[in-house]
mmCIF file of C-alpha atoms in Angstrom:
data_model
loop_
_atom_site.group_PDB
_atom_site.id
_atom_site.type_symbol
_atom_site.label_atom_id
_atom_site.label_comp_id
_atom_site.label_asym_id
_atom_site.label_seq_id
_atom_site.Cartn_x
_atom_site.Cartn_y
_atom_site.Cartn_z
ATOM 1 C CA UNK A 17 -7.729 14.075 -27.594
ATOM 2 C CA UNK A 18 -8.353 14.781 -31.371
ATOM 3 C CA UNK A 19 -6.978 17.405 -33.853
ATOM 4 C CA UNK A 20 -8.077 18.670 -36.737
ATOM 5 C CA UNK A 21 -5.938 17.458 -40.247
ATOM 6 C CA UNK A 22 -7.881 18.291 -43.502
ATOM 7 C CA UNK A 23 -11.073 18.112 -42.162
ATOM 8 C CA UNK A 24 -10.563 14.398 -40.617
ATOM 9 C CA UNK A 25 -10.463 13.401 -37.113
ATOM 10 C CA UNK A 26 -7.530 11.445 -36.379
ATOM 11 C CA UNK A 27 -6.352 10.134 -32.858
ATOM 12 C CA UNK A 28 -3.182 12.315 -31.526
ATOM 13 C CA UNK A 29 -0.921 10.065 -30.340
ATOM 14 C CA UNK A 30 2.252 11.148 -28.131
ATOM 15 C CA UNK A 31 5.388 9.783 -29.919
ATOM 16 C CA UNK A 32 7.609 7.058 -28.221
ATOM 17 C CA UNK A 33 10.816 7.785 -25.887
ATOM 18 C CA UNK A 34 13.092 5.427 -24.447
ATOM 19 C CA UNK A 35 14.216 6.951 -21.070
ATOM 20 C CA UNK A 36 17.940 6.274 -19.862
ATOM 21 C CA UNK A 37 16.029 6.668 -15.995
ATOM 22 C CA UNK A 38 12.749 5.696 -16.305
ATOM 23 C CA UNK A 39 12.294 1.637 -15.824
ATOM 24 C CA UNK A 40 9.790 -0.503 -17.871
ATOM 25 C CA UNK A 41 7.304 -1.541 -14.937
ATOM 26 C CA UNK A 42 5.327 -3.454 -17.805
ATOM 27 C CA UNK A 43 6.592 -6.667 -16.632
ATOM 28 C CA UNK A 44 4.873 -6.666 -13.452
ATOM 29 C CA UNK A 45 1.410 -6.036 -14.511
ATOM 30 C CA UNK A 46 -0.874 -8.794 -15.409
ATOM 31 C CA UNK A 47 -1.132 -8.832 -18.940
ATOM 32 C CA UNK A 48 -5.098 -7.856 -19.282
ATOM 33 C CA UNK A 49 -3.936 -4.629 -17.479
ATOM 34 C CA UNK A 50 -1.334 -3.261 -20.155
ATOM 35 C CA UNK A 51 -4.494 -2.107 -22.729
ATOM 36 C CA UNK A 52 -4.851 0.640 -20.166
ATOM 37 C CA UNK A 53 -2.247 3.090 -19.079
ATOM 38 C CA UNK A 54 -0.169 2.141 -15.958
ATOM 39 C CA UNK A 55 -0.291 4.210 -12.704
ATOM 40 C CA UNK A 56 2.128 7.039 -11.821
ATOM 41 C CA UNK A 57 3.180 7.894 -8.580
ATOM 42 C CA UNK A 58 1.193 5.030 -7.385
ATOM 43 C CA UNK A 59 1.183 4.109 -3.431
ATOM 44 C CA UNK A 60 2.350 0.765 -4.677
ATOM 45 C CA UNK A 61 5.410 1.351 -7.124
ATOM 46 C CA UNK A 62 8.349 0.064 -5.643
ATOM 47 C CA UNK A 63 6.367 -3.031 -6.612
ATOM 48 C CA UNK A 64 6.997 -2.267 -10.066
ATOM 49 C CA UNK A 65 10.357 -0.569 -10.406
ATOM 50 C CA UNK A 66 13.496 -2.375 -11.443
ATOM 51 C CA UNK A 67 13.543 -5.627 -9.258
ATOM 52 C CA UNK A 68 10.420 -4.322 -7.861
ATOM 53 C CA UNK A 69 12.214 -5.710 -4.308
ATOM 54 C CA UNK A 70 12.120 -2.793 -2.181
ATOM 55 C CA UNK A 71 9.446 -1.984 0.483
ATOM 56 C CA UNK A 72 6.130 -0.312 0.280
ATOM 57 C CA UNK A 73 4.704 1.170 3.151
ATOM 58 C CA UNK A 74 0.831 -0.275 3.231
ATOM 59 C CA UNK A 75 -0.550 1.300 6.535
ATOM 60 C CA UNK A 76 0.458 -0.094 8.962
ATOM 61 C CA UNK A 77 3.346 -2.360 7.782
ATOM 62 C CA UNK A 78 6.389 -2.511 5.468
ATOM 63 C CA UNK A 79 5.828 -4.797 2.725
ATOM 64 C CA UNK A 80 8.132 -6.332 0.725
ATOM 65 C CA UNK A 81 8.044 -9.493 -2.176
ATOM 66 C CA UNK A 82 11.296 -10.622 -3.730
ATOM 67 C CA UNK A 83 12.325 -14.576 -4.558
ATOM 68 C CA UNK A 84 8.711 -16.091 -4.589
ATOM 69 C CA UNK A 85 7.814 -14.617 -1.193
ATOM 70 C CA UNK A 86 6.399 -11.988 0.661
ATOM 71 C CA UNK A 87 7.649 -10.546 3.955
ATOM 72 C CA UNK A 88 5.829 -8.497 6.417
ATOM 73 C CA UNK A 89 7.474 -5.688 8.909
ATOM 74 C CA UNK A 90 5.723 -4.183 11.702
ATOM 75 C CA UNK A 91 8.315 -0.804 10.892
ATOM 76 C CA UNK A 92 10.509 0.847 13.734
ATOM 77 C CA UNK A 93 11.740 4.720 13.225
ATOM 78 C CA UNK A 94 14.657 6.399 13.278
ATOM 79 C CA UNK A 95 15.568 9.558 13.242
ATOM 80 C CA UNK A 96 17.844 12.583 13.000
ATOM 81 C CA UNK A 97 17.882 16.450 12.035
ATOM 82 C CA UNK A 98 17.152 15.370 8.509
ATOM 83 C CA UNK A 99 14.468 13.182 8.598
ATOM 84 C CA UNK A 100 12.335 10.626 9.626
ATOM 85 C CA UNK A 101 12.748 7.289 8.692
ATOM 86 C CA UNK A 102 11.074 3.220 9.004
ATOM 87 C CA UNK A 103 13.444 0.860 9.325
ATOM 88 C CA UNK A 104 12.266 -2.865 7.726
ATOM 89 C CA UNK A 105 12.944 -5.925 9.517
ATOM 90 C CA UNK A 106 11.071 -9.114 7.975
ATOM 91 C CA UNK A 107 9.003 -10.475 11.022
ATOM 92 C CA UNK A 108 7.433 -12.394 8.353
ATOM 93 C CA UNK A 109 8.327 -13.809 5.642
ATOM 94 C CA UNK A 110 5.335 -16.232 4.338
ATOM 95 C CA UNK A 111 5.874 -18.494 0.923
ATOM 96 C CA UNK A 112 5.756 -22.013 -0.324
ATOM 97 C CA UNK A 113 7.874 -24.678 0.423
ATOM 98 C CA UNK A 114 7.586 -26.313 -2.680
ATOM 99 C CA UNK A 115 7.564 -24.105 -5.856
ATOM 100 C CA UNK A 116 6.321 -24.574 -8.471
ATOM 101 C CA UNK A 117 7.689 -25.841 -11.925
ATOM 102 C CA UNK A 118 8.469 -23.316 -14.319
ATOM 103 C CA UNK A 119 7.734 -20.016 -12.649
ATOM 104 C CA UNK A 120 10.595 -17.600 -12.597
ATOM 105 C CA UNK A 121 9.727 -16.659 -9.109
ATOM 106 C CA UNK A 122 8.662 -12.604 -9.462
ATOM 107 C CA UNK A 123 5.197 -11.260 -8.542
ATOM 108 C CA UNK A 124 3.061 -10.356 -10.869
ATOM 109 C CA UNK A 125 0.432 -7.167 -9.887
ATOM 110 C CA UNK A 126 -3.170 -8.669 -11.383
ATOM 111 C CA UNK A 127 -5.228 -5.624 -10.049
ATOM 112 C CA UNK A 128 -5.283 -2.311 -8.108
ATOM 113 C CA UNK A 129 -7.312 0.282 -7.141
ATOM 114 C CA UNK A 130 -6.819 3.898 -5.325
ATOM 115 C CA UNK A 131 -6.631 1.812 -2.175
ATOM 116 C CA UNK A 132 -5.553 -1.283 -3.152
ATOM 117 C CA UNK A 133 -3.377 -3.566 -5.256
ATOM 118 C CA UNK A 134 -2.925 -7.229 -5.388
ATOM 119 C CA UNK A 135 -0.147 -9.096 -5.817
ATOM 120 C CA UNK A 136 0.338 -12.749 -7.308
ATOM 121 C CA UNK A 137 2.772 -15.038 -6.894
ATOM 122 C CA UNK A 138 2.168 -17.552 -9.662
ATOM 123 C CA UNK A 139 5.401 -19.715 -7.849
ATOM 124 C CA UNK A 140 3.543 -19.921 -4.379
ATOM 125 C CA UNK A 141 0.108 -20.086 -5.964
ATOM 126 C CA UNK A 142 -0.834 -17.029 -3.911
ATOM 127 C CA UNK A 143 -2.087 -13.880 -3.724
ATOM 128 C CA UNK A 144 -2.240 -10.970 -1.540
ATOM 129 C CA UNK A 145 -4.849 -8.778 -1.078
ATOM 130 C CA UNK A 146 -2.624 -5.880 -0.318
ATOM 131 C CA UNK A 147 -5.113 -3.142 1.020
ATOM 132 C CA UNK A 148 -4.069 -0.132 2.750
ATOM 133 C CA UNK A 149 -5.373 0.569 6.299
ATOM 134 C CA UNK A 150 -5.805 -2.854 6.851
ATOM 135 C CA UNK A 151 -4.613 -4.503 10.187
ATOM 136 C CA UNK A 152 -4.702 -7.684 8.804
ATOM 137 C CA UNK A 153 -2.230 -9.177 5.892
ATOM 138 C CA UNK A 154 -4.948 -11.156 3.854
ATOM 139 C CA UNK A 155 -3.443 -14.155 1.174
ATOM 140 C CA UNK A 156 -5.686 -16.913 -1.028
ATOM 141 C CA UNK A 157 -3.708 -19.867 -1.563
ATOM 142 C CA UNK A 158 -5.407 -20.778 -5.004
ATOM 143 C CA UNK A 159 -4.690 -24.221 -4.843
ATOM 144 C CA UNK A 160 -3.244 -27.138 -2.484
ATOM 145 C CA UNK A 161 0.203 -25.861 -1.659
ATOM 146 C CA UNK A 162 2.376 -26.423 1.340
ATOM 147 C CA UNK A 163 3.056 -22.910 3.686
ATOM 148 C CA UNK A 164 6.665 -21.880 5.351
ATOM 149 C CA UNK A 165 5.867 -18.697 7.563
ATOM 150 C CA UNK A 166 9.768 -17.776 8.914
ATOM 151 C CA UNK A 167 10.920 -15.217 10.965
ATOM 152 C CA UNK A 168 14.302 -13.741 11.927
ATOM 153 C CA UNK A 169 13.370 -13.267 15.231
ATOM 154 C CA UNK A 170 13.034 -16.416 17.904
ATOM 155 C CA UNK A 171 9.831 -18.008 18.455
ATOM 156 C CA UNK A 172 9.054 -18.221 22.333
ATOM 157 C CA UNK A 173 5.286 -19.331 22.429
ATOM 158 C CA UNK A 174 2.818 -20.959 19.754
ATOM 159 C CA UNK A 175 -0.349 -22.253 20.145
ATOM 160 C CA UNK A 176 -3.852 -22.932 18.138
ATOM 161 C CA UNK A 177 -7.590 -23.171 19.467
ATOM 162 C CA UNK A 178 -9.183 -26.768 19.435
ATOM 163 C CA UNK A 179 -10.611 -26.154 15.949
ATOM 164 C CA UNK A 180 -6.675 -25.550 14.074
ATOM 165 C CA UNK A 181 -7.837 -22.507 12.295
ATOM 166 C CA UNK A 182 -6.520 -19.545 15.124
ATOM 167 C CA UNK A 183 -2.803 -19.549 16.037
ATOM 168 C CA UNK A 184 -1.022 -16.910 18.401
ATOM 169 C CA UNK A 185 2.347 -16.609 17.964
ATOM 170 C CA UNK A 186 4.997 -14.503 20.280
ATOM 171 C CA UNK A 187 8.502 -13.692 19.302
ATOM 172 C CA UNK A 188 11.636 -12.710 21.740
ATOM 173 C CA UNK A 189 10.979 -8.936 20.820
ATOM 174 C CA UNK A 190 7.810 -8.669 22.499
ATOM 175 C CA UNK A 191 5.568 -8.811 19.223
ATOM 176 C CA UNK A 192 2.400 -11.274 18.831
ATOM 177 C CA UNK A 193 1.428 -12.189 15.922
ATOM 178 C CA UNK A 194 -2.120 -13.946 15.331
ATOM 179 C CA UNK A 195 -3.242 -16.329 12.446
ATOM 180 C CA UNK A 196 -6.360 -17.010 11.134
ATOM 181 C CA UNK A 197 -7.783 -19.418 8.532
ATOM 182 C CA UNK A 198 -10.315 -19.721 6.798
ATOM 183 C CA UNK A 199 -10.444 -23.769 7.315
ATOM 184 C CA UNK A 200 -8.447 -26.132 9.199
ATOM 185 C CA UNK A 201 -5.052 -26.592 9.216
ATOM 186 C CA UNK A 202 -2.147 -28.461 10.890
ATOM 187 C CA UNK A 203 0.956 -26.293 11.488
ATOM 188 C CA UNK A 204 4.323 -27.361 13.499
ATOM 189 C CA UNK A 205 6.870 -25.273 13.922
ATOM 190 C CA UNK A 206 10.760 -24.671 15.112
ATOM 191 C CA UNK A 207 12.616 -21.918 16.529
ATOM 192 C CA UNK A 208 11.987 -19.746 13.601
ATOM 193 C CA UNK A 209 9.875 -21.256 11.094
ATOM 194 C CA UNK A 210 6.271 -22.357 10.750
ATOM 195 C CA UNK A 211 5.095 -25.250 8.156
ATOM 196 C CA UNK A 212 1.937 -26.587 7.693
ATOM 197 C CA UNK A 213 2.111 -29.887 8.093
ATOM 198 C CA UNK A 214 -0.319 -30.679 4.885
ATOM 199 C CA UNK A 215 -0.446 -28.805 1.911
ATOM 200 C CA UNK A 216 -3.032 -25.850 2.221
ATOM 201 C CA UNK A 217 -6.157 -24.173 -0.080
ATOM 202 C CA UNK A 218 -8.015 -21.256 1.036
ATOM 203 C CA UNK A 219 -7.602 -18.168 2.872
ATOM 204 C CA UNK A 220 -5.189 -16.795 5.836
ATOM 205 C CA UNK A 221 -4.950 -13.600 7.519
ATOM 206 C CA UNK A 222 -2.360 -12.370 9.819
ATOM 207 C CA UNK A 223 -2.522 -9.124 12.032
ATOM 208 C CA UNK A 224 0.167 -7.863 14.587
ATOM 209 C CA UNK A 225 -1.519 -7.602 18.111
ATOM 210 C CA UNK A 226 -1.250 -4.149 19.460
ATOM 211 C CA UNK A 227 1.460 -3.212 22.265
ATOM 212 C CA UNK A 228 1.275 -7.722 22.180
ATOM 213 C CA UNK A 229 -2.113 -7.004 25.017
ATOM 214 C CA UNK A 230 -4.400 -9.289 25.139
ATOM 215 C CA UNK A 231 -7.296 -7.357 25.603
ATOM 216 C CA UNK A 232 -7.333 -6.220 21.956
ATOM 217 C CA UNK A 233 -7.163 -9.618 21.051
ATOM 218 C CA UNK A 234 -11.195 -10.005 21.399
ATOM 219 C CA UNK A 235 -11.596 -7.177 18.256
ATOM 220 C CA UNK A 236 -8.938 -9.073 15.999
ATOM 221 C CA UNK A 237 -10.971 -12.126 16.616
ATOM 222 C CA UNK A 238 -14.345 -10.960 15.862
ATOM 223 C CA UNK A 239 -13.668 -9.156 12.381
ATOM 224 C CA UNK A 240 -11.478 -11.642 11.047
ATOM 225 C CA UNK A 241 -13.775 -12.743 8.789
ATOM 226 C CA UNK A 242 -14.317 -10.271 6.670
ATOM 227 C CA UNK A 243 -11.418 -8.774 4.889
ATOM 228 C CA UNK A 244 -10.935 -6.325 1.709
ATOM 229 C CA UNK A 245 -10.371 -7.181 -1.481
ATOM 230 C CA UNK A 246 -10.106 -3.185 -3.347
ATOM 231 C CA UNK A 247 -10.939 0.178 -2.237
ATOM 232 C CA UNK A 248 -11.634 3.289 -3.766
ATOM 233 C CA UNK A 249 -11.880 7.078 -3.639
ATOM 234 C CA UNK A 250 -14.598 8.044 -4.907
ATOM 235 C CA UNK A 251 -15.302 12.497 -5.609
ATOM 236 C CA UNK A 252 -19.147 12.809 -5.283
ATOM 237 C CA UNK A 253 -19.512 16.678 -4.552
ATOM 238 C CA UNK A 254 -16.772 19.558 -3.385
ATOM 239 C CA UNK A 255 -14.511 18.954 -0.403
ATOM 240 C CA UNK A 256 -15.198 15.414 0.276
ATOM 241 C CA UNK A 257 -14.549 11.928 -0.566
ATOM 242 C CA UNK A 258 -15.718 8.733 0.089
ATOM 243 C CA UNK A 259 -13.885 5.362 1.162
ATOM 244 C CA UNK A 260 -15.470 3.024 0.070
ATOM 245 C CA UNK A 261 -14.038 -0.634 -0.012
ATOM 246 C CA UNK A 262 -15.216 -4.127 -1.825
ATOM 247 C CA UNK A 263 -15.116 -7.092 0.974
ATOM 248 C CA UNK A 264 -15.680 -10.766 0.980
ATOM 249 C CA UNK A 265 -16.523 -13.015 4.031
ATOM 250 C CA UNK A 266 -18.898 -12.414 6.272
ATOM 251 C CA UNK A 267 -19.129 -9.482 9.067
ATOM 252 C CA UNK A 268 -18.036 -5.879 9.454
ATOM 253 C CA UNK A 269 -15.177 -4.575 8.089
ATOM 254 C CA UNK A 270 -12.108 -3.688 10.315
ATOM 255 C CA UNK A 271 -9.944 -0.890 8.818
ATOM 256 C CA UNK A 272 -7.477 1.903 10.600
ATOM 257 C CA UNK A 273 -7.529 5.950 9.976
ATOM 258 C CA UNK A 274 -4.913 8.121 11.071
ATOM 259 C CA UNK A 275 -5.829 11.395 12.660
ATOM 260 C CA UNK A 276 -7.039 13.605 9.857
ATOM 261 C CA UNK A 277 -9.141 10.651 8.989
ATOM 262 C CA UNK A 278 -10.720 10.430 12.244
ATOM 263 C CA UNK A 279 -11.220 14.854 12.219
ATOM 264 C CA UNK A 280 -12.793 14.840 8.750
ATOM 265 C CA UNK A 281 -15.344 11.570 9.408
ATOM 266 C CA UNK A 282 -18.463 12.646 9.048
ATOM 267 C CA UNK A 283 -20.415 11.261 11.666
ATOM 268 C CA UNK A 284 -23.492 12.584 10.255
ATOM 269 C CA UNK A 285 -23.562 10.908 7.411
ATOM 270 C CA UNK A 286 -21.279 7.532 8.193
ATOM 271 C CA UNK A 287 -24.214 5.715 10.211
ATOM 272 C CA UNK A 288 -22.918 2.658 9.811
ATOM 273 C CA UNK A 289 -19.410 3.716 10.947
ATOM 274 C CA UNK A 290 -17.674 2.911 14.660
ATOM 275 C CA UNK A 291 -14.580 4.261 15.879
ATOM 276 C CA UNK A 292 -12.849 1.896 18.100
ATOM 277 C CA UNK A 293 -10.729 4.535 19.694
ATOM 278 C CA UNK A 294 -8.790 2.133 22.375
ATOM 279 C CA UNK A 295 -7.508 0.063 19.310
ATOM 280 C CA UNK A 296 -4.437 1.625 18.025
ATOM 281 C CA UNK A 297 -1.514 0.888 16.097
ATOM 282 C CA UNK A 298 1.630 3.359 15.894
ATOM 283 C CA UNK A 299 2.580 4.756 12.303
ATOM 284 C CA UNK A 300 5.002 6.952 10.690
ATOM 285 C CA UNK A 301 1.823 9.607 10.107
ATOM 286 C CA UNK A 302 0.546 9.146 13.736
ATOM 287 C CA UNK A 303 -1.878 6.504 15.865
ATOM 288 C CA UNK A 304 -3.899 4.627 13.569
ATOM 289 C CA UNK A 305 -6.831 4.240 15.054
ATOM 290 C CA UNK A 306 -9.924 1.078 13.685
ATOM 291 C CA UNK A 307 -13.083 2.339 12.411
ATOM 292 C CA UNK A 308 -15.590 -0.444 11.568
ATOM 293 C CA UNK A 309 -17.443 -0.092 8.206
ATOM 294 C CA UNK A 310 -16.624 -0.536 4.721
ATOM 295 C CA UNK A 311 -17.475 2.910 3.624
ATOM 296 C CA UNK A 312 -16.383 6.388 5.048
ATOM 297 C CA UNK A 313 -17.575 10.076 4.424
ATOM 298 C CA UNK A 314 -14.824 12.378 4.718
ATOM 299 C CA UNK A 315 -15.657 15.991 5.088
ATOM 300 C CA UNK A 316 -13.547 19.389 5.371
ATOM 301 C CA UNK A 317 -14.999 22.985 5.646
ATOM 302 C CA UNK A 318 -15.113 24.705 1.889
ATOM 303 C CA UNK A 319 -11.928 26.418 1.571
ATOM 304 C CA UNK A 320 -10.733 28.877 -1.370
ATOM 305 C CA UNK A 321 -8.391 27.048 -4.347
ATOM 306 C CA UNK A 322 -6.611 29.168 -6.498
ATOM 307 C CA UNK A 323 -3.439 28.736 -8.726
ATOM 308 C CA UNK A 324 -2.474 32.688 -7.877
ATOM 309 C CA UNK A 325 -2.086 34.796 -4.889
ATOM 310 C CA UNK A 326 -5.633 36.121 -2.955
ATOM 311 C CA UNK A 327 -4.026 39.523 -2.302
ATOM 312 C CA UNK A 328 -1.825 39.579 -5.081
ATOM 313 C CA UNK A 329 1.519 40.914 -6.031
ATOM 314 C CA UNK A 330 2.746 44.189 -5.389
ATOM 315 C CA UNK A 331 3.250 45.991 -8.975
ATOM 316 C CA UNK A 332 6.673 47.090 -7.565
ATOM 317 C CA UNK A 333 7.844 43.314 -6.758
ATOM 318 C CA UNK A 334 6.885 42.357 -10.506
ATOM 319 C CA UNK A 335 10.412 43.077 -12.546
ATOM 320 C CA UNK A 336 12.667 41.231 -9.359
ATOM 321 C CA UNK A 337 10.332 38.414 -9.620
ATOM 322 C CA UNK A 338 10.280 38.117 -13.413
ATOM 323 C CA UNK A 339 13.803 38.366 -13.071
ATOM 324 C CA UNK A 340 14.623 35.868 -10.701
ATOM 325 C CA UNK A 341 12.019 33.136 -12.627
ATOM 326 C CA UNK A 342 13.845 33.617 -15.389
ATOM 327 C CA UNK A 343 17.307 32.915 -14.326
ATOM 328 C CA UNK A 344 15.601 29.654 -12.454
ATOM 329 C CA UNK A 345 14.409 28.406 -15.656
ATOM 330 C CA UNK A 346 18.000 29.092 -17.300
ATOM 331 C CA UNK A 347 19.564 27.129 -15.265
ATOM 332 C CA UNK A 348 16.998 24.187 -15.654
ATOM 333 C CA UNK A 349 18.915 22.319 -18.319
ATOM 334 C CA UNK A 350 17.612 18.488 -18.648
ATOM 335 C CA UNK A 351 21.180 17.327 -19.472
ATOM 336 C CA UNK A 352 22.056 18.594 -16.246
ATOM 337 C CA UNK A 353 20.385 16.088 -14.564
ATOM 338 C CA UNK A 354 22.235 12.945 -13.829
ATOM 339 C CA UNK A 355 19.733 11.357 -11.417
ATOM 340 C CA UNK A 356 19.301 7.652 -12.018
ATOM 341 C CA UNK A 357 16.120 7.580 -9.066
ATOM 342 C CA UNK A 358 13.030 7.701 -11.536
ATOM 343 C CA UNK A 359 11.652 9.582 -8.257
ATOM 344 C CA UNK A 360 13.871 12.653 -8.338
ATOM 345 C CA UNK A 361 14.216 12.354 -11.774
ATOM 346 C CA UNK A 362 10.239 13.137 -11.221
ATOM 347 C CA UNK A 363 10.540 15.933 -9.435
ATOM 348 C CA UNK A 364 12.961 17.872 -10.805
ATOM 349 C CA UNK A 365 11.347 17.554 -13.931
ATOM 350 C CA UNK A 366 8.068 18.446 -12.979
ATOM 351 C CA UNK A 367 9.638 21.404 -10.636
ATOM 352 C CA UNK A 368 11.007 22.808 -14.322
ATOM 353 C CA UNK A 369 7.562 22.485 -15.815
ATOM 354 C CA UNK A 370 6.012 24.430 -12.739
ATOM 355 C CA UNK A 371 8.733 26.996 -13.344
ATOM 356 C CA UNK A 372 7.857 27.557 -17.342
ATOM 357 C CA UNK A 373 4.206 27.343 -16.687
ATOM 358 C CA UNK A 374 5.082 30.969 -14.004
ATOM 359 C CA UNK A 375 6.928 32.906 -16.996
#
């Protein structure tokens, strides 16, 4: 933006705050990503707020990374007249057993996209391809470095194909869990840990099996080798959008859509798209169902947008309404508000700036 002073163009610059709610998230973004501004209201913040410690929901699990590790949860609900909520329970909680020197332990996000972020942790030498939809939970260890995978739950069966790079793993509350990687490796494990026995350079991928059957085993094995690295959403023409995700490996490209994913698909023009529609998991927003293909058309019928009423407002409604906007914004003082979440801080603020922009 550029205004007009004396005839010279000068850049308008907003002038600096210091918020008593609003958190610095700069400290979790790779440096080369500060020149930009950061994301708001990103699908990814906890990640970035205060400790950044608390879980993000990355369809279909929980995620969370605090002391130089990540932990995976495949979420329960609960619920009551208020709401609905996950509960997170680490099945998984993958790091390094020997950190190393000098790191201070905390991730560090090094990109993101609409769909997508990644997270490093510099400690571990890894990095997780964080991508949401995925089934799989997709890390590169950068360099040789020794794996613990623990769990809190007991492990009742593990076992690897002849070639060390598959592993199935069940725990006593009727989850499976398989491993993939990307070369060979020797893992041992106890009653709830894994190690690997030598220290470890490449990629691994880990999926929940569905309802723990076997027979969706066979479509976890066969797209394992391809996973996604960043997605975006991309606006080509009115009511739709296109998925469209970057991938490395070699194959097709698992992913899961929840219901209004599935309804807006355009068939017509996703050729290269397959709905696997026996391969479910269970979400907070419905069954997520796979699709193979690493770029979806989604389509809904045009539909009329507008910022005011079709019909309009009757003339003789007009002086209760004024009246009743205007006492709303009277009584939205920002010293009122003692909220210390950033989130409702958020809200309430932008519910006073919806209110000024009516009157």
């Amino acid at each position: 933006m550029a205004i007009n002073n004396n005839n010279k163009n000068t850049s308008f610059l907003f002038p600096h705050t210091n918020s008593t709610v609003l958190p610095d998230p700069s400290k979790f973004f790779s440096p080369n990503l500060l020149s930009t501004p950061l994301p708001t209201n990103s699908f990814f913040q906890n990640f970035v707020l205060k400790n950044g410690d608390q879980p993000e929901y990355i369809h279909p699990y929980l995620i969370k990374s605090s002391n130089s590790s990540l932990s995976v949860s495949y979420p329960s609900r609960s619920s009551n007249s208020k709401a609905i909520s996950q509960e997170f329970k680490p099945d998984l909680t993958i790091t390094s057993s020997k950190k190393e020197k000098g790191s201070n332990g905390k991730h560090v996000v090094s990109s993101y996209s609409d769909l997508s972020v990644t997270l490093d942790i510099p400690s571990t030498n890894m990095s997780f391809f964080l991508v949401r939809g995925s089934p799989y939970l997709t890390l590169s260890v950068t360099k040789p470095t020794p794996l613990s995978i623990t769990t809190i739950h007991d492990i009742i069966y593990f076992s690897s194909n002849d070639s060390s790079t598959k592993f199935t793993i069940r725990f006593n509350n009727n989850q499976a869990w398989i491993l993939y990687a990307s070369i060979k490796i020797k893992l041992r494990h106890s009653r709830s840990e894994i190690t690997s026995e030598e220290a470890f350079s490449g990629t691994i991928r880990i999926a929940l099996l569905p309802d723990s059957d076997s027979k969706h085993e066979a479509v976890l094995d066969r797209y394992s080798f391809c996973y996604p690295v960043s997605g975006d959403a991309i606006f080509r023409e009115p009511f739709c959008v296109e998925y469209k995700w970057e991938k490395k490996g070699w194959g097709d490209l698992l992913m899961l859509a929840h219901p209004l994913h599935i309804q807006l698909l355009s068939k017509n023009d996703c050729n290269n798209v397959t709905v696997l529609n026996n391969f479910k998991y269970k979400s907070i927003d419905g069954e997520l169902v796979g699709v193979v293909g690493d770029a979806w058309l989604l389509k809904t019928d045009p539909i009329s947008i507008t910022w005011y009423s079709t019909k309009g407002v009757k003339e003789k409604h007009n002086e209760r309404i004024v009246s009743s906007l205007y006492k709303d914004v009277e009584g939205l003082n920002s010293s009122s508000i003692k909220s210390t979440s950033c989130h409702t801080f958020g809200k309430l603020i932008a519910r006073a700036a919806r209110s000024l922009q009516q009157v």
